[in-house]
PDB file of C-alpha atoms in Angstrom:
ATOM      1  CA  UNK A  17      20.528  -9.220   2.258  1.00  0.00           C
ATOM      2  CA  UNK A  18      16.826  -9.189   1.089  1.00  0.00           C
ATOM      3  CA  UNK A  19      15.786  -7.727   4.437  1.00  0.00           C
ATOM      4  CA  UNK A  20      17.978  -4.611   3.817  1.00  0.00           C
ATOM      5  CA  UNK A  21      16.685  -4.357   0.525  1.00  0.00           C
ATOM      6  CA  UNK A  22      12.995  -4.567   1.545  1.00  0.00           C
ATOM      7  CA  UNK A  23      13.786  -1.872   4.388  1.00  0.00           C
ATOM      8  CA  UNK A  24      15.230   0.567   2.131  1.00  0.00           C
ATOM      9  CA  UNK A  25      12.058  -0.215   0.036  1.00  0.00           C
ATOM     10  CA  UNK A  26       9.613   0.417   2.925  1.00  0.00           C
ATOM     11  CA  UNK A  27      11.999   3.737   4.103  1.00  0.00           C
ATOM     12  CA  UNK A  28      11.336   5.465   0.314  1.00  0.00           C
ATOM     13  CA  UNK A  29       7.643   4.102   0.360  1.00  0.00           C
ATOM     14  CA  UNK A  30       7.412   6.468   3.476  1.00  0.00           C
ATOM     15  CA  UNK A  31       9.139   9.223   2.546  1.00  0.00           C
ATOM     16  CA  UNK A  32       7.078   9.164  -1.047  1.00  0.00           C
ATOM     17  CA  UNK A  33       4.099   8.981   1.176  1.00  0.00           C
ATOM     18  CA  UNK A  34       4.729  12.027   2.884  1.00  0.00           C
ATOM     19  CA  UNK A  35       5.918  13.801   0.103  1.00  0.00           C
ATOM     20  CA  UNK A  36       3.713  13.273  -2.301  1.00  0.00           C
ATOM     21  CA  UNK A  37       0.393  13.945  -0.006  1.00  0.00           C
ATOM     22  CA  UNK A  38      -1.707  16.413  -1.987  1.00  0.00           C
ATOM     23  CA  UNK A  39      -3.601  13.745  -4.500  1.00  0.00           C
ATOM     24  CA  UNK A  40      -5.576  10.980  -3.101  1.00  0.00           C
ATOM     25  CA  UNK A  41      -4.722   8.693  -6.295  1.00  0.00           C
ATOM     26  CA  UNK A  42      -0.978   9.275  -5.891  1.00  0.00           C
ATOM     27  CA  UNK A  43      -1.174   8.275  -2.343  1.00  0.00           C
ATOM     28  CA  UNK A  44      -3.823   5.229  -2.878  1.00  0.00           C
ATOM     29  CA  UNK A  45      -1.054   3.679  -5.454  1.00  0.00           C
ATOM     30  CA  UNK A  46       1.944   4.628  -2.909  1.00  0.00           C
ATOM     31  CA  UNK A  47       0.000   2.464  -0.477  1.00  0.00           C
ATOM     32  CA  UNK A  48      -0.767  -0.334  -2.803  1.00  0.00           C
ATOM     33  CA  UNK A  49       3.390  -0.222  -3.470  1.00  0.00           C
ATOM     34  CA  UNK A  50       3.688  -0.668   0.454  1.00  0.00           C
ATOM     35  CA  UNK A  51       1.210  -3.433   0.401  1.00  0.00           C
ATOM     36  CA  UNK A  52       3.123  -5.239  -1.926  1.00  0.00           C
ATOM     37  CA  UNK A  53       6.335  -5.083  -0.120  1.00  0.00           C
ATOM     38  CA  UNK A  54       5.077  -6.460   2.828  1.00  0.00           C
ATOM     39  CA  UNK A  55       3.711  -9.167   0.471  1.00  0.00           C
ATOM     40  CA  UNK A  56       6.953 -10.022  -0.590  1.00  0.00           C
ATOM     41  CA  UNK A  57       8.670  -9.986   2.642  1.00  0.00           C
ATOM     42  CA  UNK A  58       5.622 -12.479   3.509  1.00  0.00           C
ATOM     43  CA  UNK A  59       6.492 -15.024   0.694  1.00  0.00           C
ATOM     44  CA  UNK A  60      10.109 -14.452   1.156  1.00  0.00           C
ATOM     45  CA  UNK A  61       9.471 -15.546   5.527  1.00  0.00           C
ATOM     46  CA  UNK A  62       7.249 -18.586   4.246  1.00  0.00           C
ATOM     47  CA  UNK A  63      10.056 -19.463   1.732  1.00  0.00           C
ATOM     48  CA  UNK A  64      12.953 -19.319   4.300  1.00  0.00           C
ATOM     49  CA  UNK A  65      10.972 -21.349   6.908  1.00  0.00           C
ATOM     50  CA  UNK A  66       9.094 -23.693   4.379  1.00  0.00           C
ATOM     51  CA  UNK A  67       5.613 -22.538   6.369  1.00  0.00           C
ATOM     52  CA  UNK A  68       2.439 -22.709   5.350  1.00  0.00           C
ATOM     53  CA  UNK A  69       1.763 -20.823   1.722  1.00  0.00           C
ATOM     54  CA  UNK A  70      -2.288 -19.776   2.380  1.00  0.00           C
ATOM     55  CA  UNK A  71      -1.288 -16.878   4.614  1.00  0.00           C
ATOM     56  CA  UNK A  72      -0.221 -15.275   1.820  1.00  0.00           C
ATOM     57  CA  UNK A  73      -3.305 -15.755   0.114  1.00  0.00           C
ATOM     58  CA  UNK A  74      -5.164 -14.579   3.031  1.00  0.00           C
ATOM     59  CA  UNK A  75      -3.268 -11.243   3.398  1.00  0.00           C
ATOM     60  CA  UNK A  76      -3.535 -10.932  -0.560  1.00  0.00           C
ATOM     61  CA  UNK A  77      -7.495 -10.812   0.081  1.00  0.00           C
ATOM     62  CA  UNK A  78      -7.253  -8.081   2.704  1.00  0.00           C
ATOM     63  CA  UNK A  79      -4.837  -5.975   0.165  1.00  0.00           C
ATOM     64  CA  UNK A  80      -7.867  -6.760  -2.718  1.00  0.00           C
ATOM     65  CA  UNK A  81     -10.749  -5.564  -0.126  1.00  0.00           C
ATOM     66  CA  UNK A  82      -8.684  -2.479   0.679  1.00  0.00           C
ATOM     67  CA  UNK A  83      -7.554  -1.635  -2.711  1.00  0.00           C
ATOM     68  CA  UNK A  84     -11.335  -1.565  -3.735  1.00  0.00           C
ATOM     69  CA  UNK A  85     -12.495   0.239  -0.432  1.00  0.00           C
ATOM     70  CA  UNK A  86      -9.948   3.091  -1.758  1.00  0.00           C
ATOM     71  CA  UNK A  87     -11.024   2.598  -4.894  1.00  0.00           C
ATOM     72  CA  UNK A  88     -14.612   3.471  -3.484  1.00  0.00           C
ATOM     73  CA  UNK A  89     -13.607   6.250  -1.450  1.00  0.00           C
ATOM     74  CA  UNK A  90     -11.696   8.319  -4.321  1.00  0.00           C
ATOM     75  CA  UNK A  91     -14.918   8.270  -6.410  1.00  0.00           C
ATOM     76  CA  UNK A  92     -16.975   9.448  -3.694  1.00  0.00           C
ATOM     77  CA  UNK A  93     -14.838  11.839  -3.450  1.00  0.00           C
ATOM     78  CA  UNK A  94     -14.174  13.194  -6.853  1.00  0.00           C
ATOM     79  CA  UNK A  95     -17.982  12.757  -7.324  1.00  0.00           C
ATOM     80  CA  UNK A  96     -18.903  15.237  -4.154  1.00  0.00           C
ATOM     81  CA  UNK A  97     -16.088  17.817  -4.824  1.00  0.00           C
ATOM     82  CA  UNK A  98     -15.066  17.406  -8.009  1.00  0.00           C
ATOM     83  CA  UNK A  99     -11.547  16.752  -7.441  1.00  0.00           C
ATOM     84  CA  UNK A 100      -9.178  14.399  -5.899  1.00  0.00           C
ATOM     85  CA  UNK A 101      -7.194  17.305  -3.755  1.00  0.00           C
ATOM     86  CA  UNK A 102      -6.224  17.008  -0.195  1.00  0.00           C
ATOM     87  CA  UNK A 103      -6.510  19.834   1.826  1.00  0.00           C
ATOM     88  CA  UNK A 104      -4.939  19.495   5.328  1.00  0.00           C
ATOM     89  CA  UNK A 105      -5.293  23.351   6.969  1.00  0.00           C
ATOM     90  CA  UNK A 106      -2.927  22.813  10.360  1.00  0.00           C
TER      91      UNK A 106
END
């Protein structure tokens, strides 16, 4: 039963994604609302098999070092244009 829920959670999280693809903020906290389902469907594994807990604090340090790297990159980028606009000519 959780597994459906967490895969109709991950199924919006991509269509949001792909809808939503013009501002580099709204797609930064889109991410960070995938990040965290996947965390959840990691504690609920480690809860149904009674594994070890670290590896969720090991993937919650990747998600922290890639939140800030984002972080990073949207104020170099508002910084050197002066907006936080995607522009994808195709």
């Amino acid at each position: 039963m959780f597994f459906l829920l967490f895969i109709f959670f991950i199924v919006s999280c991509f269509f949001m994604f792909f809808l939503v693809s013009k501002n580099v903020l709204s797609l930064l906290l889109i991410l960070e609302y995938f990040m965290l389902l996947i965390y959840l469907m990691l504690c609920t594994f480690v809860f149904l098999t009674s594994s070890n807990m670290m590896m969720g604090f090991y993937y919650l340090t990747v998600v922290v070092c890639d939140s800030s790297l984002g972080l990073s990159v949207l104020v170099l980028l508002v910084r050197s244009h002066g907006k936080d606009f995607l522009l994808f000519n195709l």
